[in-house]
mmCIF file of C-alpha atoms in Angstrom:
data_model
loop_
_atom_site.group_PDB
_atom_site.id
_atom_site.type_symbol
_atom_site.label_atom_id
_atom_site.label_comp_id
_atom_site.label_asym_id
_atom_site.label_seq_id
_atom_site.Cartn_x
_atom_site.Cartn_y
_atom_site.Cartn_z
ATOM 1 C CA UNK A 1 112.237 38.018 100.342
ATOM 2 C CA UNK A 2 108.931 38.509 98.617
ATOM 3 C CA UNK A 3 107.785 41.870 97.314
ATOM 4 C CA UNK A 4 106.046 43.575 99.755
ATOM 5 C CA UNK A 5 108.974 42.487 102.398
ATOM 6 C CA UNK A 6 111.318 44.250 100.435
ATOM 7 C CA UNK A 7 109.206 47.650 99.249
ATOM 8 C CA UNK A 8 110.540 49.761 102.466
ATOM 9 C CA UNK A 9 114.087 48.195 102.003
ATOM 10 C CA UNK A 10 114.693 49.656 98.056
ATOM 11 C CA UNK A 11 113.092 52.874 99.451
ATOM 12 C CA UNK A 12 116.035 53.283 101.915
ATOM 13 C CA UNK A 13 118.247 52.268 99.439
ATOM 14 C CA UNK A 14 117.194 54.691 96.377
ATOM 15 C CA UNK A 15 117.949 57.754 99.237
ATOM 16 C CA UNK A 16 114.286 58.382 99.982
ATOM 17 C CA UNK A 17 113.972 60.970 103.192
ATOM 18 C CA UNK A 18 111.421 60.324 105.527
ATOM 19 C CA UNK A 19 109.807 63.262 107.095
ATOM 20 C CA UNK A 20 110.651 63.911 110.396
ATOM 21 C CA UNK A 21 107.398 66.439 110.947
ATOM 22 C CA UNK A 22 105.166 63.198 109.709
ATOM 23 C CA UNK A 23 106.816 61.374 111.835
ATOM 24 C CA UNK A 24 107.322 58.925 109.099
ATOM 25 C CA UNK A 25 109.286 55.281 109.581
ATOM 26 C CA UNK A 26 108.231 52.169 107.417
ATOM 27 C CA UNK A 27 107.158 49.042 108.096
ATOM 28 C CA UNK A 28 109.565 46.307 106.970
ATOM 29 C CA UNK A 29 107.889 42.838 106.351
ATOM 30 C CA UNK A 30 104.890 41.370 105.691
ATOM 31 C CA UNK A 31 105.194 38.862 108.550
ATOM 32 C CA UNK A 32 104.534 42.349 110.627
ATOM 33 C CA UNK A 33 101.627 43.194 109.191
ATOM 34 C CA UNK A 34 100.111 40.070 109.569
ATOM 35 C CA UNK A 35 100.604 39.573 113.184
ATOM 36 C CA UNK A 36 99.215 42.844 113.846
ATOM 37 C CA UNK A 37 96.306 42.386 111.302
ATOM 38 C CA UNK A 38 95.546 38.642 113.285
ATOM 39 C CA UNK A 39 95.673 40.746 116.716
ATOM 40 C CA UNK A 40 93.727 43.092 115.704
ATOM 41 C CA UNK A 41 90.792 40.584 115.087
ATOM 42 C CA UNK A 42 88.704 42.755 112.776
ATOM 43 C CA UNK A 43 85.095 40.423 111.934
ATOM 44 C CA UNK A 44 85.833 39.319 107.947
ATOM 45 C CA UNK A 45 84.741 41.841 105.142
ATOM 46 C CA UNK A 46 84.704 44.619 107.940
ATOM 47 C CA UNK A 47 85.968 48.113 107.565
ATOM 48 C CA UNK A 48 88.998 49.288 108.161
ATOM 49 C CA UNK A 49 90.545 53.018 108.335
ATOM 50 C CA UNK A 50 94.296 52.991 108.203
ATOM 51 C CA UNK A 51 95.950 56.586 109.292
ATOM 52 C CA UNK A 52 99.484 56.724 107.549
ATOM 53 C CA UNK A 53 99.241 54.027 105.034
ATOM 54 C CA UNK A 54 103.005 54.782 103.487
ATOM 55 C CA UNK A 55 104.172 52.118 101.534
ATOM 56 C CA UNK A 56 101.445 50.557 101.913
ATOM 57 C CA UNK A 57 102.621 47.130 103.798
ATOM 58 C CA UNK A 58 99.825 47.286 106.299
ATOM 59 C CA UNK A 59 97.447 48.568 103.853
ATOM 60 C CA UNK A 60 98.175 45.482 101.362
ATOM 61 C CA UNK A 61 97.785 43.017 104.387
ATOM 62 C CA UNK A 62 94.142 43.965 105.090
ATOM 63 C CA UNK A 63 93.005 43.928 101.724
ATOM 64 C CA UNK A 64 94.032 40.858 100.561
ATOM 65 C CA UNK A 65 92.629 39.465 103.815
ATOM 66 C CA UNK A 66 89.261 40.088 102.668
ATOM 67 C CA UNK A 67 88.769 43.239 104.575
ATOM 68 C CA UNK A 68 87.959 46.781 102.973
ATOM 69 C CA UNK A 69 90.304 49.688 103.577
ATOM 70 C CA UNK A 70 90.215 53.164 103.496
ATOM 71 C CA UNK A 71 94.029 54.652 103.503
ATOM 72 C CA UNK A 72 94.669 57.595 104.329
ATOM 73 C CA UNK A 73 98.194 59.460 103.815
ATOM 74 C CA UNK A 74 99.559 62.900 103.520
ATOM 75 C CA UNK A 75 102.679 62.481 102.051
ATOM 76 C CA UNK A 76 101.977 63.388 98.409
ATOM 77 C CA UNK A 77 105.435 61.713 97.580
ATOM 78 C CA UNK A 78 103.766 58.026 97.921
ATOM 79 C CA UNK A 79 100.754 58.769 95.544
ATOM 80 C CA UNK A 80 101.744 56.842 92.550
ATOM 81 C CA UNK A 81 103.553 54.112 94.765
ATOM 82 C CA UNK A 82 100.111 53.578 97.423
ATOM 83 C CA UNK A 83 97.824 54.005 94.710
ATOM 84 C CA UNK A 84 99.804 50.702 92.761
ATOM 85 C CA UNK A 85 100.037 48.913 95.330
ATOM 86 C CA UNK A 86 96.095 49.085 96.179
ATOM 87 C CA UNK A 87 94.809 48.894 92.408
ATOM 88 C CA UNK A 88 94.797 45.456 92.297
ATOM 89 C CA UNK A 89 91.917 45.167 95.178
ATOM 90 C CA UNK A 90 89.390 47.602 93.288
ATOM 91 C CA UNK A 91 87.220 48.841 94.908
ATOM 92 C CA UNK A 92 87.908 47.341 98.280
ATOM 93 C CA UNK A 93 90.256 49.603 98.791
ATOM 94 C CA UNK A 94 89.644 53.588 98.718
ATOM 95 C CA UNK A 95 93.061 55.929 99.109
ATOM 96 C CA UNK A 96 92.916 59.624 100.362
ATOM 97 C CA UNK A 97 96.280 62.243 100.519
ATOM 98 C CA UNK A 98 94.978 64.433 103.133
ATOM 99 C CA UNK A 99 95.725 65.035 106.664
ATOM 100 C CA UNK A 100 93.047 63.123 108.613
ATOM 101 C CA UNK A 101 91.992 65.506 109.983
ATOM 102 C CA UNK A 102 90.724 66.896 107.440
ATOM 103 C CA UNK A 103 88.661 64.015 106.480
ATOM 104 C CA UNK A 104 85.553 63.491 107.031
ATOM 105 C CA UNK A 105 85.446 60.648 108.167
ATOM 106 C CA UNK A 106 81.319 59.774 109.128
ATOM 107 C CA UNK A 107 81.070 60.166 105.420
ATOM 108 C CA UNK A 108 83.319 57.249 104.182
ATOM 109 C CA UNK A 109 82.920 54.465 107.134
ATOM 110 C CA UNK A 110 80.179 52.336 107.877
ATOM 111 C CA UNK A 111 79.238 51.588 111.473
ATOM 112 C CA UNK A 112 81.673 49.333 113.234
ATOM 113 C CA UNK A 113 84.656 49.711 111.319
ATOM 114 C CA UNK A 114 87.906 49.269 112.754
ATOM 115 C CA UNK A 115 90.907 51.589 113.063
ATOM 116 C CA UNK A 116 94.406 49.418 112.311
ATOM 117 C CA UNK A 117 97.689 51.809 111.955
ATOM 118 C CA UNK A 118 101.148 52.385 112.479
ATOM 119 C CA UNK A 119 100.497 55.982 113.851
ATOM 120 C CA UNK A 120 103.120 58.509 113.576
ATOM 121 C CA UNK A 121 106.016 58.075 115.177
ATOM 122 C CA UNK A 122 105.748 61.714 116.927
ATOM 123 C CA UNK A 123 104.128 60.726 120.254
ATOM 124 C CA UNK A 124 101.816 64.045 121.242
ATOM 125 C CA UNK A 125 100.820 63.546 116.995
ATOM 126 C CA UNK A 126 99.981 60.020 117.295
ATOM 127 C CA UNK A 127 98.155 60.542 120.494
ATOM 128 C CA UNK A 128 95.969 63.457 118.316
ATOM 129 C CA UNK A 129 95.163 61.720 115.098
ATOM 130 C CA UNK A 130 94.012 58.451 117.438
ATOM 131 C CA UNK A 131 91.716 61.051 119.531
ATOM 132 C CA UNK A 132 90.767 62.687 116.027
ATOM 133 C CA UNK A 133 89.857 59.256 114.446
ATOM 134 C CA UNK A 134 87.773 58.693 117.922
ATOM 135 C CA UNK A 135 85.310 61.715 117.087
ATOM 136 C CA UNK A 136 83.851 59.608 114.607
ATOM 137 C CA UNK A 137 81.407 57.261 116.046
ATOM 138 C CA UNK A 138 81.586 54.879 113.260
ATOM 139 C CA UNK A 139 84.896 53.835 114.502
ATOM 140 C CA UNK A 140 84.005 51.376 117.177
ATOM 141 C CA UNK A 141 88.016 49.836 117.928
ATOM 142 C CA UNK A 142 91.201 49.963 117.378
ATOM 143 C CA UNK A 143 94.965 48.656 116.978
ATOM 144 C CA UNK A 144 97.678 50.905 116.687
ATOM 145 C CA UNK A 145 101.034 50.999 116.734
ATOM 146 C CA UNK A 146 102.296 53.940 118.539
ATOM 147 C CA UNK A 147 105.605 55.227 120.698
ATOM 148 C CA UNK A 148 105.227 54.280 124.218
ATOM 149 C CA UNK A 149 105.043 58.149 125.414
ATOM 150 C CA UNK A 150 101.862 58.093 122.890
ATOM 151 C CA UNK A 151 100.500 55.519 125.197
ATOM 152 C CA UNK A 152 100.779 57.561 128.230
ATOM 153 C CA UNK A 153 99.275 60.710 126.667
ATOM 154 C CA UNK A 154 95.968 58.204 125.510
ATOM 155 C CA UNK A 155 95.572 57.286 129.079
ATOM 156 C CA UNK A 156 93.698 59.835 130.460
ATOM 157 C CA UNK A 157 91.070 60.464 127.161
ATOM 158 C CA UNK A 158 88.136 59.985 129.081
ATOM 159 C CA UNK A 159 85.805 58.495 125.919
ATOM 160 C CA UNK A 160 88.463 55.800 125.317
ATOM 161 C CA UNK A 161 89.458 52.453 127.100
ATOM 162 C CA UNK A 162 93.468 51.442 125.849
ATOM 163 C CA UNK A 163 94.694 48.861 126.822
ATOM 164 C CA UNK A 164 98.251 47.640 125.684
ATOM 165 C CA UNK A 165 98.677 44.265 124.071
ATOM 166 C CA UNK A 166 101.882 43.911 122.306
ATOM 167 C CA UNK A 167 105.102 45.277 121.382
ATOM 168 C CA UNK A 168 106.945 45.417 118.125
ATOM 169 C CA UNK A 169 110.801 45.577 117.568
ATOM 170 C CA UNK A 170 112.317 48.759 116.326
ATOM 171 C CA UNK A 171 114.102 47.087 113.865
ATOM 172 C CA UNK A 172 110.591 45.963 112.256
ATOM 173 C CA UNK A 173 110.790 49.879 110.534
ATOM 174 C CA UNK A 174 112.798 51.609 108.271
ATOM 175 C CA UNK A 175 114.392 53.539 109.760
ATOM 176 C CA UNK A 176 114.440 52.033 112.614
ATOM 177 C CA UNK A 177 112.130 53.251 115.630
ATOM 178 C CA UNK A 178 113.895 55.392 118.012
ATOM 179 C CA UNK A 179 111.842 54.957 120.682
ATOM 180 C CA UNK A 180 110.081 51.627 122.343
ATOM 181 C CA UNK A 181 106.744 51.041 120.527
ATOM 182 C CA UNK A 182 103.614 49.639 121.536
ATOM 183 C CA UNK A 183 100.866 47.980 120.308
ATOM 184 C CA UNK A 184 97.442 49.073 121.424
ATOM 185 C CA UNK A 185 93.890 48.189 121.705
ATOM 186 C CA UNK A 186 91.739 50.998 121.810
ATOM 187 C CA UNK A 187 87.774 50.964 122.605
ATOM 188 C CA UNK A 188 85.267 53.536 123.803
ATOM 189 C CA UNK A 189 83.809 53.828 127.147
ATOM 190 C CA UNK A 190 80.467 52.514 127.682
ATOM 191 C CA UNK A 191 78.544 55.298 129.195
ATOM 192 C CA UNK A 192 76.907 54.760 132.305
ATOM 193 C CA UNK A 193 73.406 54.063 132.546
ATOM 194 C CA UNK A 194 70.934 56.012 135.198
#
């Protein structure tokens, strides 16, 4: 087990609570966030806005594939921990404790970056902070990991094409999911033309 497959792991064993209201469940192994970063198919150097970075598995993945990434979490708990575990990629990687929401987001991202997350585990807040992220036109795609309801509730945003293109086991997070996840590629809607 190498380090980052093990980070989410000695959490759960130290008695760390996740927060229910955040909607908060970790991803477990690398492996994970590398099949989701090589689905996601984000051009090289591009980038990318993670919502929820945690423990920063994910977050880790996409930097030391070459990619910048701009992490953004609000639990305040996991500053010294994310912050770590980014340092070592400069200033390829940027790290925000906000809501994002709260973020402004046309400031920080260059045109055409991606969004790649594990979104909340909360479906109606997932479904929100992907709409949210979609206000900024900078963001041109996305993959996300969401609950299946979250899925659902995306369907009818009328700016947005999502389609779904994976799964991902419960047991992949700590805790484990309690709900069947999804993984998602989200685009906008071309407009039509007159």
């Amino acid at each position: 087990m190498d380090e980052v497959v093990g980070v989410a792991d000695r959490y759960a064993a130290t008695g760390f609570q996740t927060r229910g209201d955040l909607g908060q469940h970790f991803l477990r192994t690398s492996e994970s966030a590398n099949a989701l970063l090589e689905r996601a198919g984000i051009p090289s150097g591009a980038q990318v806005l993670e919502v929820g970075a945690g423990l920063g598995t994910l977050s880790c993945t996409i930097a030391a594939a070459g990619h910048r990434i701009w992490a953004v979490e609000k639990d305040e708990r996991l500053r010294d921990h994310l912050t770590g575990r980014l340092a070592p990629f400069g200033a390829r990687a940027r790290v925000t404790f906000d809501d994002v929401r709260h973020v402004d987001l046309d400031e920080g991202l260059e045109p055409g970056s991606a969004l790649v997350a594990i979104m909340p585990f909360d479906p109606e807040l997932s479904a929100d902070l992907i709409r949210h992220v979609f206000t900024c036109s900078r963001v041109e795609y996305g993959l996300v990991v969401v609950p299946s309801a979250s899925a659902h509730l995306l369907a009818d945003a009328p700016a947005l094409v999502v389609e779904e293109v994976d799964g991902i086991a419960r047991s992949s997070f700590w805790p484990p999911a309690p709900t069947v996840l999804r993984v998602l590629a989200i685009g906008r809607r071309l407009a039509c033309s007159s």
